[in-house]
DNA sequence: GAAAAATGTTGACGGTGACAACATCCGCTG
DNA sequence: CAGCGGATGTTGTCACCGTCAACATTTTTC
């Protein structure tokens, strides 16, 4: 029973290892990339033995899934917040798109894990938002539903608003991916402000569709 | 010399191990996903010892990069072919987008490796096409240049055609990603024909921008 | 206060990427 | 045709990783 422990050390138990592991994982991915992530390294950074993570995550994949879940929650919140108070449906789609790309640029690791991991095929994530199977509330409607509603106001009756929403989703998603992959010349997307301007230009050019 | 060799065993040397490894790798990724790829498994499938791949690829990353290179070549070819003979600039953009998504759906492994791998940061790939440093011909202009040209004919003088081309690139790219990730409800994108119809609907809705 | 559940540790196993040293084969020069 | 050198494939090895089982410690519950 080690007595004189440093301010942080909680002797045997960690306190909130689960959260610490998630943070460590995000940090590691940011430094070494997704394939450079290892549970052991996360354990090391959390000052814990190499097998400790298995008390909180069944699997390496489970850890990534938890990260993705966190990301989807934040993305949905950002989308909802961006559309909040915006009345015109087209402006709502614009606002959503801008928030979407902004989120991706501000949280590259989360966004990558959300959409790059192969945990996709594995259940737990669906249609852009996390599925809470047997979850507590399940009140997370997903920002996609709001997209559909906004798109519905823009198209002819009889057309499928979900397809319009997909169009409204695909553009920011593609742009975000290209920016994150560095596929857009740095000259075009060096600073965040530049990215936002580019985004707005593109969305403006794209305005007028969906009808 | 070649001689009448039995279909398989070529005594000591393989014949064309490099290509065999690429094929094996694509196969493995298709079966087990990107993170399930291992050089040793590729070597096994090529009937070769576990270190043989290192005579052809400096690195696991080098293998992936070679796959990405192959993909970009084919994608560019498909894009060029799709636009060939199409006169109207807007129709050219449409044709490119359709070919783009079609390529992604038809070659999910290639597309994934092209845009998901972290080899992006490492040089060798740039702005959607492979950079042939000191390569032989380097005549690969990249389909992106054709996009820029087509977009240039659609926008006001003074606007940057590259930004318009980015808009024209982002939409199919995002759609392709979402389809590949299974993020689009299967009901919307179950069969290839369905995907193509969806694509055309989206592009039609999107028509009229860029001016 | 003891049993039970939760959490953390140690040790082990097979698989993997990467390298070094060695073996074999091919093509070329003389 | 001899043989030599480079290309290609092999064996052996090392550290690291994911995962599990067995064990230790702490907290919670009755």
Coordinates of C-alpha atoms (C1' of nucleotides) in Angstrom, one line a residue:
Chain A
X1 CA 0.0 0.0 0.0
X2 CA 1.9 2.9 -1.3
X3 CA 1.2 5.8 0.9
X4 CA 3.1 8.9 -0.4
X5 CA 1.5 9.0 -3.8
X6 CA 1.8 12.0 -6.0
X7 CA -1.1 14.3 -6.2
X8 CA -2.7 12.5 -9.1
X9 CA -2.0 8.9 -8.3
X10 CA -5.0 7.2 -6.9
X11 CA -3.0 4.2 -5.6
X12 CA -4.7 1.3 -7.3
X13 CA -7.8 2.5 -9.0
X14 CA -7.5 5.2 -11.6
X15 CA -10.6 7.1 -11.1
X16 CA -11.9 7.6 -14.6
X17 CA -9.7 5.4 -16.7
X18 CA -12.3 5.1 -19.5
X19 CA -12.3 8.8 -20.2
X20 CA -8.5 8.9 -19.9
X21 CA -8.2 6.2 -22.4
X22 CA -10.4 7.9 -24.9
X23 CA -8.4 11.2 -24.5
X24 CA -5.2 9.3 -24.9
X25 CA -6.4 7.5 -28.0
X26 CA -7.4 10.7 -29.6
X27 CA -4.1 12.2 -28.8
X28 CA -2.2 9.2 -30.2
X29 CA -4.2 9.2 -33.4
X30 CA -3.4 12.9 -33.8
X31 CA 0.3 12.2 -33.4
X32 CA 0.7 8.9 -35.2
X33 CA -2.4 8.5 -37.3
X34 CA -5.1 5.9 -37.0
X35 CA -3.0 2.9 -37.8
X36 CA -0.4 4.1 -35.3
X37 CA -2.9 3.7 -32.4
X38 CA -2.3 0.9 -30.0
X39 CA -4.2 0.1 -26.8
X40 CA -0.9 -0.5 -25.0
X41 CA 0.3 3.0 -25.8
X42 CA -3.0 4.4 -24.5
X43 CA -2.5 2.4 -21.4
X44 CA 1.0 3.7 -21.0
X45 CA -0.2 7.3 -21.3
X46 CA -2.9 6.6 -18.7
X47 CA -0.3 5.2 -16.4
X48 CA -1.9 1.8 -16.3
X49 CA -0.9 -1.7 -17.2
X50 CA -1.2 -3.0 -20.8
X51 CA -4.3 -5.0 -20.1
X52 CA -6.2 -2.5 -18.1
X53 CA -8.1 -1.1 -21.1
X54 CA -9.9 -4.4 -21.5
X55 CA -11.8 -3.6 -18.3
X56 CA -13.5 -0.8 -20.2
X57 CA -13.4 -1.8 -23.8
X58 CA -14.1 -5.3 -25.1
X59 CA -11.9 -4.6 -28.0
X60 CA -9.7 -2.1 -29.8
X61 CA -12.7 -1.6 -32.1
X62 CA -14.9 -0.8 -29.2
X63 CA -12.6 2.0 -28.2
X64 CA -12.8 3.5 -31.7
X65 CA -16.5 3.1 -31.7
X66 CA -16.7 5.0 -28.5
X67 CA -14.7 7.8 -30.1
X68 CA -16.9 7.8 -33.1
X69 CA -20.0 8.0 -30.9
X70 CA -18.5 11.0 -29.1
X71 CA -17.9 12.6 -32.5
X72 CA -21.4 12.0 -33.8
X73 CA -22.9 13.5 -30.7
X74 CA -20.8 16.6 -31.0
X75 CA -21.3 16.9 -34.8
X76 CA -25.1 16.6 -34.4
X77 CA -25.0 19.2 -31.7
X78 CA -23.0 21.6 -33.8
X79 CA -25.4 21.0 -36.7
X80 CA -28.4 21.7 -34.7
X81 CA -26.9 24.7 -33.1
X82 CA -25.9 26.1 -36.5
X83 CA -29.4 25.7 -37.8
X84 CA -31.0 27.1 -34.7
X85 CA -32.7 30.4 -35.3
X86 CA -32.2 30.2 -39.1
X87 CA -35.6 30.4 -40.8
X88 CA -35.1 30.1 -44.5
X89 CA -34.7 26.4 -45.4
X90 CA -31.9 27.2 -47.9
X91 CA -30.0 29.2 -45.3
X92 CA -30.5 26.3 -42.9
X93 CA -28.8 23.9 -45.4
X94 CA -26.0 26.4 -45.9
X95 CA -25.5 26.8 -42.2
X96 CA -25.5 23.1 -41.7
X97 CA -22.9 22.6 -44.4
X98 CA -20.6 25.3 -43.0
X99 CA -20.9 23.9 -39.5
X100 CA -20.2 20.4 -40.8
X101 CA -17.0 21.3 -42.6
X102 CA -16.0 23.5 -39.7
X103 CA -16.4 20.6 -37.3
X104 CA -14.3 18.3 -39.5
X105 CA -11.5 20.9 -39.7
X106 CA -11.7 21.6 -36.0
X107 CA -11.9 17.9 -35.0
X108 CA -9.9 16.1 -37.7
X109 CA -9.3 13.0 -35.5
X110 CA -12.9 12.6 -34.5
X111 CA -14.1 13.1 -38.0
X112 CA -11.5 10.6 -39.4
X113 CA -12.5 8.0 -36.9
X114 CA -16.2 8.5 -37.5
X115 CA -16.0 8.0 -41.2
X116 CA -12.8 6.1 -41.9
X117 CA -12.9 3.3 -39.4
X118 CA -14.1 -0.1 -40.5
X119 CA -16.3 -0.2 -37.5
X120 CA -18.9 1.1 -39.9
X121 CA -19.8 -2.3 -41.1
X122 CA -20.1 -3.3 -37.5
X123 CA -23.3 -2.1 -36.0
X124 CA -23.5 0.8 -33.6
X125 CA -23.3 3.5 -36.2
X126 CA -25.9 4.2 -38.8
X127 CA -26.8 6.8 -41.3
X128 CA -24.6 9.4 -39.8
X129 CA -25.6 9.2 -36.3
X130 CA -25.1 6.8 -33.5
X131 CA -27.7 4.2 -32.8
X132 CA -28.4 3.7 -29.2
X133 CA -29.7 0.2 -29.1
X134 CA -31.6 -0.1 -25.9
X135 CA -30.1 3.1 -24.9
X136 CA -31.5 5.2 -22.2
X137 CA -33.4 8.0 -23.9
X138 CA -32.7 7.7 -27.6
X139 CA -33.9 11.2 -28.0
X140 CA -31.1 11.9 -30.4
X141 CA -33.0 12.3 -33.6
X142 CA -29.8 12.9 -35.5
X143 CA -29.1 16.1 -37.5
X144 CA -29.9 14.2 -40.6
X145 CA -33.6 14.4 -39.8
X146 CA -33.4 18.2 -39.6
X147 CA -31.7 18.2 -43.0
X148 CA -34.5 16.2 -44.4
X149 CA -37.0 18.6 -43.0
X150 CA -35.2 21.6 -44.4
X151 CA -34.8 19.9 -47.8
X152 CA -38.5 19.0 -47.9
X153 CA -39.4 22.7 -47.9
X154 CA -37.3 23.2 -51.0
X155 CA -38.3 20.6 -53.4
X156 CA -41.4 19.8 -55.5
X157 CA -44.1 17.8 -53.9
X158 CA -43.7 14.2 -54.9
X159 CA -39.9 14.3 -54.9
X160 CA -38.2 12.5 -52.1
X161 CA -36.8 14.9 -49.5
X162 CA -34.4 12.3 -48.3
X163 CA -32.6 12.4 -51.7
X164 CA -32.4 16.1 -51.5
X165 CA -31.0 15.8 -48.0
X166 CA -28.4 13.4 -49.3
X167 CA -27.4 16.0 -51.9
X168 CA -27.1 18.6 -49.1
X169 CA -25.1 16.1 -47.1
X170 CA -22.8 14.9 -49.8
X171 CA -21.3 18.3 -50.7
X172 CA -20.1 19.3 -47.3
X173 CA -19.0 15.7 -46.5
X174 CA -17.0 15.5 -49.7
X175 CA -15.5 18.9 -49.1
X176 CA -14.6 18.0 -45.5
X177 CA -12.9 14.8 -46.7
X178 CA -10.9 16.5 -49.4
X179 CA -9.7 19.2 -47.0
X180 CA -8.8 16.7 -44.3
X181 CA -6.9 14.5 -46.8
X182 CA -5.0 17.6 -47.9
X183 CA -6.3 17.0 -51.4
X184 CA -7.2 20.7 -51.8
X185 CA -4.2 22.7 -52.6
X186 CA -2.9 24.4 -49.4
X187 CA -3.1 27.7 -51.2
X188 CA -6.8 27.3 -51.3
X189 CA -7.3 26.0 -47.8
X190 CA -4.4 27.1 -45.6
X191 CA -6.1 29.0 -42.8
X192 CA -9.5 28.3 -41.2
X193 CA -10.7 31.6 -42.5
X194 CA -9.7 30.6 -46.0
X195 CA -11.5 27.3 -45.7
X196 CA -14.7 29.1 -44.6
X197 CA -14.5 31.5 -47.4
X198 CA -14.0 28.7 -49.9
X199 CA -16.9 26.8 -48.4
X200 CA -19.2 29.7 -48.7
X201 CA -18.2 30.3 -52.2
X202 CA -18.9 26.7 -53.1
X203 CA -22.2 26.7 -51.3
X204 CA -23.2 29.9 -53.0
X205 CA -22.4 28.5 -56.4
X206 CA -24.4 25.5 -55.4
X207 CA -27.4 27.5 -54.2
X208 CA -30.5 27.4 -56.3
X209 CA -30.6 23.7 -56.7
X210 CA -33.1 21.4 -54.9
X211 CA -36.0 22.7 -56.8
Chain B
X1 CA 13.6 -18.5 -69.6
X2 CA 9.9 -18.9 -69.4
X3 CA 9.8 -22.4 -70.9
X4 CA 6.7 -24.6 -70.3
X5 CA 6.3 -23.9 -66.7
X6 CA 3.6 -25.4 -64.7
X7 CA 0.8 -22.9 -64.1
X8 CA 2.2 -22.2 -60.6
X9 CA 5.6 -23.1 -59.2
X10 CA 8.5 -21.4 -60.9
X11 CA 11.2 -23.1 -58.7
X12 CA 12.8 -20.2 -57.0
X13 CA 11.8 -17.0 -58.6
X14 CA 8.2 -16.0 -58.8
X15 CA 8.0 -14.3 -62.1
X16 CA 5.9 -11.3 -61.2
X17 CA 5.7 -11.2 -57.5
X18 CA 5.1 -7.5 -57.3
X19 CA 1.9 -7.7 -59.2
X20 CA 0.9 -10.8 -57.4
X21 CA 1.4 -9.0 -54.1
X22 CA -0.7 -6.1 -55.2
X23 CA -3.5 -8.4 -56.3
X24 CA -3.3 -10.3 -53.0
X25 CA -3.4 -7.1 -51.0
X26 CA -6.5 -5.9 -52.7
X27 CA -8.1 -9.3 -52.2
X28 CA -7.2 -9.3 -48.5
X29 CA -8.5 -5.8 -47.9
X30 CA -11.7 -6.8 -49.6
X31 CA -12.0 -9.7 -47.2
X32 CA -10.7 -8.3 -44.0
X33 CA -10.7 -4.6 -44.4
X34 CA -7.8 -2.2 -44.5
X35 CA -6.6 -2.8 -41.0
X36 CA -6.8 -6.6 -41.6
X37 CA -4.1 -6.4 -44.2
X38 CA -0.7 -7.9 -43.5
X39 CA 2.3 -8.2 -45.7
X40 CA 2.7 -11.7 -44.4
X41 CA -0.7 -12.8 -45.5
X42 CA 0.0 -11.3 -48.9
X43 CA 3.2 -13.3 -49.1
X44 CA 1.4 -16.4 -48.1
X45 CA -1.1 -16.0 -50.9
X46 CA 1.7 -15.5 -53.3
X47 CA 3.3 -18.6 -52.1
X48 CA 6.4 -16.8 -51.0
X49 CA 8.2 -16.4 -47.7
X50 CA 7.2 -13.7 -45.2
X51 CA 10.1 -11.4 -46.0
X52 CA 9.9 -11.6 -49.8
X53 CA 7.6 -8.6 -50.2
X54 CA 10.5 -6.4 -48.9
X55 CA 12.3 -7.0 -52.2
X56 CA 9.5 -5.1 -54.0
X57 CA 8.2 -2.7 -51.4
X58 CA 10.3 -0.8 -48.9
X59 CA 7.4 -0.7 -46.5
X60 CA 3.8 -1.7 -45.9
X61 CA 3.0 1.8 -46.7
X62 CA 4.8 1.6 -50.0
X63 CA 2.5 -1.3 -51.0
X64 CA -0.6 0.8 -50.1
X65 CA 0.8 3.7 -52.0
X66 CA 1.3 1.5 -55.1
X67 CA -2.3 0.4 -54.8
X68 CA -3.4 4.0 -54.5
X69 CA -1.4 4.9 -57.6
X70 CA -3.1 2.1 -59.6
X71 CA -6.4 3.5 -58.4
X72 CA -5.7 7.0 -59.4
X73 CA -4.6 6.0 -62.8
X74 CA -7.8 4.0 -63.4
X75 CA -10.0 6.7 -61.9
X76 CA -8.5 9.4 -64.1
X77 CA -8.9 7.2 -67.1
X78 CA -12.6 6.6 -66.2
X79 CA -13.1 10.3 -65.8
X80 CA -11.5 11.2 -69.0
X81 CA -13.4 8.5 -70.9
X82 CA -16.7 9.6 -69.4
X83 CA -16.2 13.2 -70.5
X84 CA -14.9 12.2 -73.9
X85 CA -17.3 13.3 -76.6
X86 CA -19.5 15.3 -74.3
X87 CA -19.6 18.9 -75.4
X88 CA -21.7 20.9 -73.0
X89 CA -19.5 21.8 -70.0
X90 CA -22.3 21.1 -67.6
X91 CA -22.9 17.7 -69.1
X92 CA -19.2 17.1 -68.8
X93 CA -19.3 17.8 -65.1
X94 CA -22.3 15.5 -64.7
X95 CA -20.6 12.8 -66.6
X96 CA -17.5 13.1 -64.6
X97 CA -19.5 12.9 -61.3
X98 CA -21.4 9.8 -62.4
X99 CA -18.2 8.1 -63.5
X100 CA -16.5 9.1 -60.2
X101 CA -19.2 7.5 -58.0
X102 CA -19.5 4.6 -60.3
X103 CA -15.8 3.9 -60.0
X104 CA -16.0 4.1 -56.3
X105 CA -18.8 1.7 -56.1
X106 CA -17.2 -0.7 -58.6
X107 CA -13.8 -0.5 -56.9
X108 CA -14.5 0.0 -53.3
X109 CA -11.1 -1.3 -52.1
X110 CA -9.1 0.9 -54.5
X111 CA -11.2 3.9 -53.6
X112 CA -10.8 3.3 -49.9
X113 CA -7.1 3.0 -50.1
X114 CA -6.8 6.0 -52.3
X115 CA -8.6 8.3 -49.8
X116 CA -8.5 6.7 -46.5
X117 CA -4.9 5.7 -46.0
X118 CA -2.6 7.9 -44.1
X119 CA -0.1 7.7 -46.9
X120 CA -1.8 10.9 -47.9
X121 CA 0.4 13.0 -45.7
X122 CA 3.4 11.2 -47.0
X123 CA 4.3 12.5 -50.4
X124 CA 3.5 10.6 -53.6
X125 CA -0.1 11.6 -53.9
X126 CA -1.4 15.0 -54.5
X127 CA -4.6 16.8 -55.4
X128 CA -6.3 13.7 -56.4
X129 CA -3.8 12.3 -58.7
X130 CA -0.5 10.6 -58.4
X131 CA 2.6 12.6 -58.6
X132 CA 5.3 10.9 -60.6
X133 CA 8.5 12.4 -59.3
X134 CA 11.1 11.9 -61.9
X135 CA 8.7 9.5 -63.5
X136 CA 9.1 8.5 -67.1
X137 CA 6.5 10.5 -69.0
X138 CA 4.5 12.4 -66.5
X139 CA 1.9 13.0 -69.2
X140 CA -0.8 12.2 -66.7
X141 CA -2.4 15.6 -66.4
X142 CA -4.9 14.4 -63.9
X143 CA -8.7 14.4 -64.4
X144 CA -8.9 17.4 -62.1
X145 CA -7.4 19.6 -64.8
X146 CA -10.3 18.7 -67.1
X147 CA -12.7 19.5 -64.4
X148 CA -11.2 22.9 -64.0
X149 CA -11.5 23.5 -67.7
X150 CA -15.1 22.5 -67.8
X151 CA -15.9 24.5 -64.8
X152 CA -14.2 27.5 -66.2
X153 CA -16.7 27.6 -69.0
X154 CA -19.5 27.8 -66.6
X155 CA -18.6 30.6 -64.2
X156 CA -18.4 34.4 -64.4
X157 CA -15.1 35.8 -65.6
X158 CA -13.1 36.7 -62.6
X159 CA -14.2 33.8 -60.5
X160 CA -11.7 31.2 -59.8
X161 CA -12.5 28.1 -61.9
X162 CA -10.6 25.9 -59.5
X163 CA -13.0 26.7 -56.8
X164 CA -15.9 25.8 -59.1
X165 CA -14.0 22.6 -59.9
X166 CA -13.7 21.8 -56.2
X167 CA -17.5 22.2 -55.9
X168 CA -17.9 19.8 -58.8
X169 CA -15.5 17.4 -57.1
X170 CA -16.8 17.6 -53.6
X171 CA -20.3 16.4 -54.4
X172 CA -19.5 13.1 -56.1
X173 CA -16.6 12.5 -53.6
X174 CA -18.9 13.0 -50.7
X175 CA -21.6 10.8 -52.2
X176 CA -19.1 8.1 -53.0
X177 CA -17.8 8.2 -49.5
X178 CA -21.2 8.0 -47.9
X179 CA -22.3 5.1 -50.2
X180 CA -19.1 3.2 -49.5
X181 CA -19.5 3.7 -45.8
X182 CA -23.0 2.4 -45.9
X183 CA -24.1 5.7 -44.6
X184 CA -26.9 6.0 -47.1
X185 CA -29.8 3.8 -46.2
X186 CA -29.6 0.5 -48.2
X187 CA -33.1 1.2 -49.4
X188 CA -31.7 4.1 -51.3
X189 CA -28.6 2.5 -52.6
X190 CA -29.0 -1.2 -52.7
X191 CA -28.4 -2.0 -56.3
X192 CA -25.9 -0.3 -58.7
X193 CA -28.8 0.8 -60.8
X194 CA -30.4 2.4 -57.8
X195 CA -27.1 4.2 -57.0
X196 CA -26.9 5.5 -60.5
X197 CA -30.5 6.8 -60.4
X198 CA -29.9 8.5 -57.1
X199 CA -26.8 10.0 -58.4
X200 CA -28.4 11.4 -61.4
X201 CA -31.3 12.8 -59.3
X202 CA -28.8 14.5 -57.0
X203 CA -26.8 15.9 -59.9
X204 CA -29.9 17.1 -61.6
X205 CA -31.0 18.9 -58.5
X206 CA -27.6 20.3 -58.3
X207 CA -27.6 21.5 -61.9
X208 CA -27.8 25.1 -62.6
X209 CA -25.2 26.2 -60.1
X210 CA -21.7 27.4 -61.0
X211 CA -22.9 30.6 -62.6
Chain C
dG1 C1' -17.8 -7.6 8.2
dA2 C1' -17.8 -10.9 4.6
dA3 C1' -19.3 -12.1 0.0
dA4 C1' -19.5 -10.3 -4.6
dA5 C1' -18.6 -7.2 -8.2
dA6 C1' -15.5 -4.0 -10.3
dT7 C1' -11.1 -2.6 -11.5
dG8 C1' -6.1 -3.2 -12.2
dT9 C1' -1.8 -6.4 -12.8
dT10 C1' 1.2 -10.0 -14.4
dG11 C1' 2.2 -13.4 -17.7
dA12 C1' 1.7 -15.8 -21.8
dC13 C1' 0.6 -16.9 -26.8
dG14 C1' 0.3 -16.1 -31.7
dG15 C1' 0.6 -12.7 -35.2
dT16 C1' 3.0 -8.7 -37.4
dG17 C1' 6.5 -5.2 -39.4
dA18 C1' 11.1 -4.8 -40.1
dC19 C1' 15.8 -5.9 -40.5
dA20 C1' 20.2 -8.7 -41.3
dA21 C1' 22.5 -12.6 -43.0
dC22 C1' 22.4 -16.1 -46.2
dA23 C1' 20.9 -18.8 -50.6
dT24 C1' 19.7 -19.1 -55.3
dC25 C1' 18.9 -17.6 -59.8
dC26 C1' 19.5 -14.5 -63.9
dG27 C1' 21.9 -11.9 -67.3
dC28 C1' 26.0 -10.0 -68.7
dT29 C1' 30.9 -9.6 -69.8
dG30 C1' 35.2 -11.7 -70.9
Chain D
dC1 C1' 31.4 -21.1 -71.7
dA2 C1' 33.1 -19.6 -67.2
dG3 C1' 32.0 -16.9 -63.7
dC4 C1' 30.7 -12.8 -61.6
dG5 C1' 27.5 -9.4 -59.8
dG6 C1' 23.0 -7.9 -59.0
dA7 C1' 18.3 -9.1 -58.4
dT8 C1' 15.3 -12.0 -56.0
dG9 C1' 13.7 -15.2 -52.4
dT10 C1' 14.6 -17.5 -47.6
dT11 C1' 15.6 -18.1 -42.8
dG12 C1' 16.2 -16.3 -38.4
dT13 C1' 15.5 -12.8 -35.2
dC14 C1' 13.6 -8.8 -32.5
dA15 C1' 10.4 -5.6 -30.5
dC16 C1' 5.7 -4.6 -30.5
dC17 C1' 0.8 -5.5 -30.5
dG18 C1' -4.1 -7.6 -29.5
dT19 C1' -6.1 -10.7 -26.6
dC20 C1' -6.9 -13.9 -23.1
dA21 C1' -6.4 -16.2 -18.4
dA22 C1' -5.1 -16.1 -13.7
dC23 C1' -4.3 -13.4 -10.0
dA24 C1' -4.5 -9.0 -6.8
dT25 C1' -6.7 -5.1 -4.8
dT26 C1' -10.4 -2.1 -4.1
dT27 C1' -15.2 -0.8 -3.7
dT28 C1' -19.9 -2.0 -3.1
dT29 C1' -23.6 -4.5 -1.4
dC30 C1' -26.2 -7.2 1.8

